[in-house]
Amino acid sequence: MFYTDVKPRAPVAEYDHALVWTTVLLLGLGLVMVYSASIAIAEGSRVTGYQPGYYLVRHALFVAAGLAAGLVAFQVPLRQWQRAAPWLFLFGFVLLVLVLVPGVGREVNGSRRWIPLYFVNLQPSELMKLFVVLYAADYTVRKAAHMDSFRKGFMPMLIVMLVVGGLLLREPDFGGFVVITVIAMGILFLGGMNWKLFAGLGGLLLVGSVGLILTSPYRLQRVIGFMDPWADPFGTGYQLSHALIAFGRGEWFGVGLGASVEKLFYLPEAHTDFLLAVIAEELGFAGVAAILLALVWIVARAFAIGRRAAALERYFPALVAQGIGLWVGVQAIVNVGVNVGMLPTKGLPLPLLSFGGSAITATCCAVAVLLRVDWENRQMMRGFTV
């Protein structure tokens, strides 16, 4: 009998367990915090039938639907996603047009962003974020030889994104416009766009954004309120001032789960765009820091998975993975910036946590596609074809 000191190589996992569990934990925490943030408003609203668990039940259904959609999305090979990318983008474009049609789109608080579908409201801009990731990645791979050319490489994408941006601004959904623009621009840059051209276009976008703010009394009012919410705490600065009070009350470890005062009809949209303020009040700095670290880790994993795919010469999956990382990262930055008063108020949910069926479903599908990229990477490293 022969003995050897060589230990057998540990088997490589089939998928990224840590990414899966981080996503599940964020979804679970979001379910708890949405219930905590919405219980008062649900109990006091005739629309909800005075049922304290109204938003909890709906959000649980959204999470279940998102997980189911994610499981389906994971089964689709990246080559199929690439073939479908232009058609999915066209489908999203049609939805953005339909939402603006009177009688089709639903208007809430002056914004027409939803298409009512019986028991749920579909928000096309959330689905469009995933479609833009896929389309921009496919476009960049197809136009790889022309990324240094403004006319052949960037102009076609610019025209398409201007049309999409115009539709989003008509809703209006300036937050969605910012996220989708960053996704498209970021993927083009990661795909090899000339950095001088990228810097010049970034400057033009900044100038254009300032122009949009100055020419719109609605947006200008939000910027003024964001700069000094205490100048008009009962008007333009009302929402932000109460969010800041929630952060101040939370201190290091919070006042305790369910003990928030600001959610008691003081802080509007406490279970959606300003969920982080309630988390800060109830769980304190420690809870907010844990959530942000989890989101940062997901973004870091997305870029790591993308780099691995690029090393394997799988350029479309690489750009898709990194585009998803950009999406989650930018949306989290904007949501956190709005909650702490560093950015003007925008209607963007906190990824994987805030209430909203379209956002939860789209983000779950995005994470599933990211897991599929990682799974295919691992299969190729084992020598299997995908």
Tab-separated table of C-alpha atoms in Angstrom:
chain	number	residue	atom	x	y	z
A	1	MET	CA	0.000	0.000	0.000
A	2	PHE	CA	1.343	3.439	-0.923
A	3	TYR	CA	0.752	6.577	1.127
A	4	THR	CA	0.902	10.150	-0.067
A	5	ASP	CA	0.821	13.528	1.600
A	6	VAL	CA	-1.046	15.079	-1.291
A	7	LYS	CA	-4.555	15.994	-0.199
A	8	PRO	CA	-7.405	15.786	-2.691
A	9	ARG	CA	-8.539	19.165	-4.024
A	10	ALA	CA	-11.681	20.437	-2.328
A	11	PRO	CA	-14.657	20.369	-4.675
A	12	VAL	CA	-15.696	23.743	-6.057
A	13	ALA	CA	-19.230	24.798	-5.176
A	14	GLU	CA	-21.785	24.718	-7.981
A	15	TYR	CA	-22.914	28.281	-7.217
A	16	ASP	CA	-22.123	31.213	-4.945
A	17	HIS	CA	-23.803	30.223	-1.661
A	18	ALA	CA	-22.807	33.465	0.071
A	19	LEU	CA	-24.432	35.584	-2.649
A	20	VAL	CA	-27.643	33.575	-2.400
A	21	TRP	CA	-27.841	33.825	1.380
A	22	THR	CA	-26.971	37.530	1.447
A	23	THR	CA	-29.822	38.177	-0.982
A	24	VAL	CA	-32.250	36.019	1.016
A	25	LEU	CA	-31.278	37.730	4.289
A	26	LEU	CA	-31.819	41.186	2.782
A	27	LEU	CA	-35.211	40.104	1.431
A	28	GLY	CA	-36.142	38.701	4.853
A	29	LEU	CA	-35.024	41.833	6.677
A	30	GLY	CA	-36.917	43.929	4.148
A	31	LEU	CA	-40.067	41.926	4.861
A	32	VAL	CA	-39.737	42.572	8.610
A	33	MET	CA	-38.952	46.270	8.198
A	34	VAL	CA	-41.706	46.893	5.642
A	35	TYR	CA	-44.185	45.439	8.134
A	36	SER	CA	-42.784	47.553	10.944
A	37	ALA	CA	-42.788	50.717	8.825
A	38	SER	CA	-46.276	50.217	7.373
A	39	ILE	CA	-48.320	48.806	10.241
A	40	ALA	CA	-49.584	52.188	11.442
A	41	ILE	CA	-50.550	53.540	8.032
A	42	ALA	CA	-52.205	50.229	7.076
A	43	GLU	CA	-54.191	50.139	10.308
A	44	GLY	CA	-55.410	53.700	9.818
A	45	SER	CA	-56.264	53.628	6.119
A	46	ARG	CA	-59.646	52.834	4.620
A	47	VAL	CA	-57.916	51.708	1.408
A	48	THR	CA	-56.263	48.843	3.276
A	49	GLY	CA	-59.446	47.908	5.102
A	50	TYR	CA	-57.820	48.935	8.411
A	51	GLN	CA	-55.795	45.724	8.346
A	52	PRO	CA	-52.371	46.171	10.037
A	53	GLY	CA	-50.842	43.323	8.018
A	54	TYR	CA	-51.983	44.599	4.617
A	55	TYR	CA	-48.549	45.655	3.359
A	56	LEU	CA	-46.867	42.675	5.004
A	57	VAL	CA	-49.034	40.236	3.053
A	58	ARG	CA	-48.561	42.110	-0.216
A	59	HIS	CA	-44.807	42.404	0.235
A	60	ALA	CA	-44.559	38.713	1.130
A	61	LEU	CA	-46.361	37.909	-2.126
A	62	PHE	CA	-43.988	40.229	-3.996
A	63	VAL	CA	-40.964	38.492	-2.475
A	64	ALA	CA	-42.398	35.070	-3.327
A	65	ALA	CA	-43.083	36.208	-6.907
A	66	GLY	CA	-39.580	37.666	-7.137
A	67	LEU	CA	-37.974	34.439	-5.938
A	68	ALA	CA	-40.078	32.402	-8.358
A	69	ALA	CA	-39.159	34.713	-11.242
A	70	GLY	CA	-35.525	34.506	-10.166
A	71	LEU	CA	-35.597	30.707	-10.264
A	72	VAL	CA	-36.952	30.848	-13.810
A	73	ALA	CA	-34.390	33.475	-14.852
A	74	PHE	CA	-31.549	31.333	-13.489
A	75	GLN	CA	-32.516	28.486	-15.824
A	76	VAL	CA	-31.993	30.635	-18.934
A	77	PRO	CA	-28.480	30.401	-20.463
A	78	LEU	CA	-26.682	33.694	-21.087
A	79	ARG	CA	-26.609	33.028	-24.823
A	80	GLN	CA	-30.426	33.013	-24.754
A	81	TRP	CA	-30.484	36.268	-22.791
A	82	GLN	CA	-28.188	37.783	-25.428
A	83	ARG	CA	-30.475	36.718	-28.270
A	84	ALA	CA	-33.520	38.066	-26.445
A	85	ALA	CA	-31.897	41.349	-25.323
A	86	PRO	CA	-33.107	43.567	-28.242
A	87	TRP	CA	-36.639	42.154	-28.008
A	88	LEU	CA	-36.792	42.601	-24.232
A	89	PHE	CA	-35.611	46.173	-24.653
A	90	LEU	CA	-38.311	46.769	-27.284
A	91	PHE	CA	-40.896	45.264	-24.923
A	92	GLY	CA	-39.768	47.605	-22.143
A	93	PHE	CA	-39.956	50.552	-24.532
A	94	VAL	CA	-43.556	49.682	-25.421
A	95	LEU	CA	-44.436	49.509	-21.707
A	96	LEU	CA	-42.895	52.971	-21.166
A	97	VAL	CA	-45.109	54.313	-23.942
A	98	LEU	CA	-48.227	52.576	-22.619
A	99	VAL	CA	-47.775	53.956	-19.107
A	100	LEU	CA	-48.144	57.488	-20.516
A	101	VAL	CA	-51.408	56.691	-22.323
A	102	PRO	CA	-54.417	58.153	-20.453
A	103	GLY	CA	-56.649	55.363	-19.245
A	104	VAL	CA	-53.814	52.845	-19.312
A	105	GLY	CA	-51.215	54.314	-16.978
A	106	ARG	CA	-52.112	55.059	-13.373
A	107	GLU	CA	-51.289	58.472	-11.900
A	108	VAL	CA	-50.278	58.813	-8.241
A	109	ASN	CA	-49.151	62.091	-6.659
A	110	GLY	CA	-48.706	63.723	-10.050
A	111	SER	CA	-46.578	60.897	-11.507
A	112	ARG	CA	-47.788	58.397	-14.113
A	113	ARG	CA	-45.476	55.422	-13.559
A	114	TRP	CA	-47.722	52.384	-13.117
A	115	ILE	CA	-49.897	50.132	-15.256
A	116	PRO	CA	-52.654	48.565	-13.135
A	117	LEU	CA	-52.930	44.785	-13.574
A	118	TYR	CA	-55.824	43.649	-11.404
A	119	PHE	CA	-54.242	43.099	-7.974
A	120	VAL	CA	-50.820	44.630	-8.701
A	121	ASN	CA	-49.382	47.709	-10.387
A	122	LEU	CA	-46.609	47.156	-12.923
A	123	GLN	CA	-43.853	49.795	-12.942
A	124	PRO	CA	-42.168	49.566	-16.375
A	125	SER	CA	-39.134	51.642	-15.372
A	126	GLU	CA	-38.064	48.944	-12.892
A	127	LEU	CA	-38.190	46.202	-15.525
A	128	MET	CA	-36.436	48.510	-17.973
A	129	LYS	CA	-33.350	48.589	-15.733
A	130	LEU	CA	-32.799	44.870	-16.326
A	131	PHE	CA	-33.600	45.189	-20.027
A	132	VAL	CA	-31.101	48.054	-20.392
A	133	VAL	CA	-28.376	45.972	-18.725
A	134	LEU	CA	-28.947	43.166	-21.244
A	135	TYR	CA	-29.335	45.454	-24.255
A	136	ALA	CA	-26.328	47.651	-23.467
A	137	ALA	CA	-24.134	44.575	-22.889
A	138	ASP	CA	-25.262	43.027	-26.186
A	139	TYR	CA	-24.793	46.333	-28.047
A	140	THR	CA	-21.283	46.825	-26.629
A	141	VAL	CA	-20.197	43.324	-27.626
A	142	ARG	CA	-21.591	43.759	-31.147
A	143	LYS	CA	-19.990	47.193	-31.550
A	144	ALA	CA	-16.680	46.328	-29.860
A	145	ALA	CA	-14.671	47.319	-32.943
A	146	HIS	CA	-16.260	50.790	-32.999
A	147	MET	CA	-16.035	51.819	-29.341
A	148	ASP	CA	-13.549	54.582	-30.218
A	149	SER	CA	-15.946	56.089	-32.746
A	150	PHE	CA	-18.600	58.566	-31.637
A	151	ARG	CA	-20.651	58.130	-34.808
A	152	LYS	CA	-20.549	54.327	-35.102
A	153	GLY	CA	-20.020	53.313	-31.485
A	154	PHE	CA	-21.907	55.742	-29.303
A	155	MET	CA	-24.357	57.718	-31.453
A	156	PRO	CA	-26.858	54.844	-32.012
A	157	MET	CA	-26.983	54.090	-28.271
A	158	LEU	CA	-27.231	57.808	-27.474
A	159	ILE	CA	-30.275	58.215	-29.702
A	160	VAL	CA	-31.994	55.175	-28.195
A	161	MET	CA	-31.279	56.282	-24.622
A	162	LEU	CA	-32.452	59.841	-25.334
A	163	VAL	CA	-35.813	58.468	-26.461
A	164	VAL	CA	-36.060	56.215	-23.392
A	165	GLY	CA	-34.937	59.080	-21.141
A	166	GLY	CA	-37.562	61.349	-22.657
A	167	LEU	CA	-40.285	58.820	-21.838
A	168	LEU	CA	-39.024	58.486	-18.240
A	169	LEU	CA	-38.954	62.253	-17.781
A	170	ARG	CA	-42.512	62.465	-19.065
A	171	GLU	CA	-43.761	60.279	-16.195
A	172	PRO	CA	-41.792	61.991	-14.485
A	173	ASP	CA	-39.230	59.536	-13.088
A	174	PHE	CA	-35.950	61.437	-12.848
A	175	GLY	CA	-34.479	58.856	-10.463
A	176	GLY	CA	-35.135	56.018	-12.890
A	177	PHE	CA	-33.668	58.145	-15.689
A	178	VAL	CA	-30.451	58.657	-13.708
A	179	VAL	CA	-30.049	54.952	-12.874
A	180	ILE	CA	-30.744	53.755	-16.427
A	181	THR	CA	-28.379	56.363	-17.889
A	182	VAL	CA	-25.593	55.339	-15.513
A	183	ILE	CA	-26.132	51.666	-16.382
A	184	ALA	CA	-25.901	52.299	-20.139
A	185	MET	CA	-22.940	54.679	-19.883
A	186	GLY	CA	-21.121	52.441	-17.406
A	187	ILE	CA	-21.447	49.341	-19.578
A	188	LEU	CA	-20.196	51.235	-22.628
A	189	PHE	CA	-17.186	52.459	-20.639
A	190	LEU	CA	-16.444	48.997	-19.255
A	191	GLY	CA	-16.775	47.638	-22.781
A	192	GLY	CA	-13.927	49.792	-24.040
A	193	MET	CA	-15.300	53.236	-24.884
A	194	ASN	CA	-12.594	55.889	-25.313
A	195	TRP	CA	-12.151	57.568	-21.929
A	196	LYS	CA	-11.916	61.066	-23.431
A	197	LEU	CA	-15.209	60.551	-25.220
A	198	PHE	CA	-16.703	59.165	-22.009
A	199	ALA	CA	-15.513	62.173	-19.980
A	200	GLY	CA	-16.900	64.610	-22.542
A	201	LEU	CA	-20.272	62.890	-22.615
A	202	GLY	CA	-20.321	62.765	-18.819
A	203	GLY	CA	-19.834	66.533	-18.766
A	204	LEU	CA	-22.676	67.001	-21.248
A	205	LEU	CA	-24.943	64.824	-19.119
A	206	LEU	CA	-24.107	66.899	-16.053
A	207	VAL	CA	-24.915	70.121	-17.894
A	208	GLY	CA	-28.117	68.573	-19.215
A	209	SER	CA	-29.160	67.450	-15.734
A	210	VAL	CA	-28.633	70.954	-14.358
A	211	GLY	CA	-30.679	72.318	-17.253
A	212	LEU	CA	-33.515	69.891	-16.528
A	213	ILE	CA	-33.544	71.002	-12.894
A	214	LEU	CA	-33.485	74.725	-13.675
A	215	THR	CA	-36.240	74.485	-16.305
A	216	SER	CA	-38.608	72.463	-14.096
A	217	PRO	CA	-40.194	74.219	-11.087
A	218	TYR	CA	-41.021	70.782	-9.634
A	219	ARG	CA	-37.399	69.599	-9.683
A	220	LEU	CA	-36.018	72.983	-8.663
A	221	GLN	CA	-38.310	73.017	-5.631
A	222	ARG	CA	-37.003	69.589	-4.601
A	223	VAL	CA	-33.394	70.736	-4.909
A	224	ILE	CA	-34.060	73.851	-2.839
A	225	GLY	CA	-35.813	71.737	-0.204
A	226	PHE	CA	-32.930	69.276	-0.163
A	227	MET	CA	-30.322	72.002	0.370
A	228	ASP	CA	-32.056	73.386	3.472
A	229	PRO	CA	-35.005	71.250	4.628
A	230	TRP	CA	-35.323	73.235	7.856
A	231	ALA	CA	-36.109	76.434	5.927
A	232	ASP	CA	-39.553	74.989	5.171
A	233	PRO	CA	-39.987	71.969	7.483
A	234	PHE	CA	-43.751	71.820	6.906
A	235	GLY	CA	-43.532	72.209	3.125
A	236	THR	CA	-40.767	71.245	0.697
A	237	GLY	CA	-38.494	70.027	3.492
A	238	TYR	CA	-41.096	68.026	5.387
A	239	GLN	CA	-40.127	64.526	4.220
A	240	LEU	CA	-36.376	65.029	4.533
A	241	SER	CA	-36.579	66.756	7.910
A	242	HIS	CA	-38.498	63.823	9.388
A	243	ALA	CA	-36.067	61.342	7.816
A	244	LEU	CA	-33.195	63.190	9.508
A	245	ILE	CA	-35.076	63.138	12.813
A	246	ALA	CA	-35.442	59.364	12.445
A	247	PHE	CA	-31.685	58.992	11.897
A	248	GLY	CA	-30.985	61.180	14.908
A	249	ARG	CA	-33.312	59.219	17.179
A	250	GLY	CA	-31.744	55.899	16.176
A	251	GLU	CA	-28.228	56.789	17.385
A	252	TRP	CA	-25.934	53.741	17.557
A	253	PHE	CA	-28.275	50.796	18.165
A	254	GLY	CA	-31.757	52.189	17.574
A	255	VAL	CA	-34.851	52.555	19.709
A	256	GLY	CA	-35.869	48.922	19.100
A	257	LEU	CA	-37.738	46.996	16.440
A	258	GLY	CA	-41.272	48.367	16.078
A	259	ALA	CA	-40.617	51.396	18.312
A	260	SER	CA	-40.224	54.022	15.584
A	261	VAL	CA	-42.170	57.241	16.116
A	262	GLU	CA	-41.581	58.735	12.666
A	263	LYS	CA	-43.523	55.943	10.950
A	264	LEU	CA	-46.646	57.022	12.891
A	265	PHE	CA	-47.951	59.266	10.075
A	266	TYR	CA	-44.989	61.673	10.319
A	267	LEU	CA	-42.657	60.298	7.625
A	268	PRO	CA	-44.358	59.872	4.210
A	269	GLU	CA	-43.460	56.782	2.156
A	270	ALA	CA	-41.896	55.166	5.219
A	271	HIS	CA	-42.212	51.643	3.790
A	272	THR	CA	-40.982	52.512	0.273
A	273	ASP	CA	-38.435	55.209	-0.565
A	274	PHE	CA	-37.683	56.132	3.070
A	275	LEU	CA	-37.521	52.649	4.551
A	276	LEU	CA	-33.865	53.232	5.453
A	277	ALA	CA	-34.871	56.086	7.782
A	278	VAL	CA	-37.147	53.731	9.740
A	279	ILE	CA	-34.364	51.123	9.831
A	280	ALA	CA	-32.008	53.799	11.170
A	281	GLU	CA	-34.483	54.776	13.885
A	282	GLU	CA	-35.275	51.232	14.997
A	283	LEU	CA	-31.941	49.460	14.433
A	284	GLY	CA	-29.573	52.423	14.640
A	285	PHE	CA	-26.237	52.959	12.950
A	286	ALA	CA	-25.374	49.289	13.459
A	287	GLY	CA	-28.383	48.109	11.442
A	288	VAL	CA	-27.815	50.613	8.635
A	289	ALA	CA	-24.109	49.743	8.460
A	290	ALA	CA	-24.880	46.018	8.234
A	291	ILE	CA	-27.302	46.596	5.340
A	292	LEU	CA	-24.878	48.842	3.477
A	293	LEU	CA	-22.053	46.349	3.912
A	294	ALA	CA	-24.283	43.591	2.498
A	295	LEU	CA	-25.161	45.724	-0.540
A	296	VAL	CA	-21.513	46.704	-1.060
A	297	TRP	CA	-20.580	43.029	-0.909
A	298	ILE	CA	-23.171	42.154	-3.574
A	299	VAL	CA	-21.789	44.895	-5.838
A	300	ALA	CA	-18.218	43.692	-5.253
A	301	ARG	CA	-19.224	40.104	-6.068
A	302	ALA	CA	-20.940	41.277	-9.268
A	303	PHE	CA	-17.735	42.930	-10.482
A	304	ALA	CA	-15.631	39.933	-9.408
A	305	ILE	CA	-17.933	37.565	-11.315
A	306	GLY	CA	-17.732	39.898	-14.318
A	307	ARG	CA	-13.931	39.915	-14.222
A	308	ARG	CA	-13.880	36.129	-14.062
A	309	ALA	CA	-16.200	35.924	-17.083
A	310	ALA	CA	-13.979	38.371	-19.015
A	311	ALA	CA	-10.912	36.267	-18.173
A	312	LEU	CA	-12.761	33.318	-19.729
A	313	GLU	CA	-13.457	35.488	-22.815
A	314	ARG	CA	-17.191	35.562	-22.069
A	315	TYR	CA	-17.658	39.258	-22.743
A	316	PHE	CA	-21.451	39.531	-22.822
A	317	PRO	CA	-21.882	37.748	-19.441
A	318	ALA	CA	-19.021	39.858	-18.046
A	319	LEU	CA	-20.742	43.127	-18.977
A	320	VAL	CA	-24.111	41.856	-17.741
A	321	ALA	CA	-22.643	40.983	-14.331
A	322	GLN	CA	-20.906	44.333	-13.990
A	323	GLY	CA	-23.985	46.161	-15.256
A	324	ILE	CA	-26.038	44.527	-12.500
A	325	GLY	CA	-23.381	45.644	-10.022
A	326	LEU	CA	-23.681	49.212	-11.330
A	327	TRP	CA	-27.473	49.067	-11.065
A	328	VAL	CA	-27.551	47.864	-7.455
A	329	GLY	CA	-24.712	50.162	-6.412
A	330	VAL	CA	-26.014	53.362	-7.989
A	331	GLN	CA	-29.589	52.792	-6.831
A	332	ALA	CA	-28.417	52.095	-3.278
A	333	ILE	CA	-26.229	55.230	-3.309
A	334	VAL	CA	-29.109	57.396	-4.520
A	335	ASN	CA	-31.570	55.946	-1.990
A	336	VAL	CA	-29.137	56.353	0.913
A	337	GLY	CA	-28.172	59.844	-0.267
A	338	VAL	CA	-31.826	60.889	-0.357
A	339	ASN	CA	-32.524	59.456	3.108
A	340	VAL	CA	-29.584	61.240	4.757
A	341	GLY	CA	-30.079	64.534	2.900
A	342	MET	CA	-27.070	64.344	0.578
A	343	LEU	CA	-29.180	64.157	-2.605
A	344	PRO	CA	-32.521	65.657	-3.687
A	345	THR	CA	-35.589	63.530	-2.979
A	346	LYS	CA	-36.070	60.852	-5.649
A	347	GLY	CA	-38.528	57.994	-5.893
A	348	LEU	CA	-36.038	55.124	-5.846
A	349	PRO	CA	-36.460	52.070	-3.599
A	350	LEU	CA	-33.661	50.518	-1.553
A	351	PRO	CA	-32.663	47.369	-3.518
A	352	LEU	CA	-34.103	44.107	-2.134
A	353	LEU	CA	-35.670	45.834	0.890
A	354	SER	CA	-38.225	48.520	0.010
A	355	PHE	CA	-41.890	47.749	-0.665
A	356	GLY	CA	-42.727	47.384	-4.354
A	357	GLY	CA	-43.557	44.404	-6.522
A	358	SER	CA	-41.905	45.511	-9.767
A	359	ALA	CA	-38.674	46.540	-8.017
A	360	ILE	CA	-38.429	43.331	-5.986
A	361	THR	CA	-39.152	41.119	-9.004
A	362	ALA	CA	-36.708	42.932	-11.304
A	363	THR	CA	-33.924	42.898	-8.705
A	364	CYS	CA	-34.454	39.202	-7.891
A	365	CYS	CA	-34.241	38.409	-11.602
A	366	ALA	CA	-31.059	40.473	-11.855
A	367	VAL	CA	-29.436	38.572	-8.971
A	368	ALA	CA	-30.533	35.300	-10.573
A	369	VAL	CA	-28.900	36.296	-13.869
A	370	LEU	CA	-25.763	37.226	-11.912
A	371	LEU	CA	-25.788	33.785	-10.287
A	372	ARG	CA	-26.223	32.226	-13.740
A	373	VAL	CA	-23.115	34.065	-14.980
A	374	ASP	CA	-21.181	32.747	-11.980
A	375	TRP	CA	-22.546	29.210	-12.482
A	376	GLU	CA	-21.539	29.185	-16.150
A	377	ASN	CA	-18.081	30.483	-15.198
A	378	ARG	CA	-17.655	27.561	-12.800
A	379	GLN	CA	-18.869	25.081	-15.416
A	380	MET	CA	-16.336	26.357	-17.943
A	381	MET	CA	-13.539	26.156	-15.385
A	382	ARG	CA	-14.443	22.479	-14.926
A	383	GLY	CA	-14.188	21.981	-18.677
A	384	PHE	CA	-17.913	21.767	-19.423
A	385	THR	CA	-19.608	23.700	-22.222
A	386	VAL	CA	-22.507	26.034	-21.426
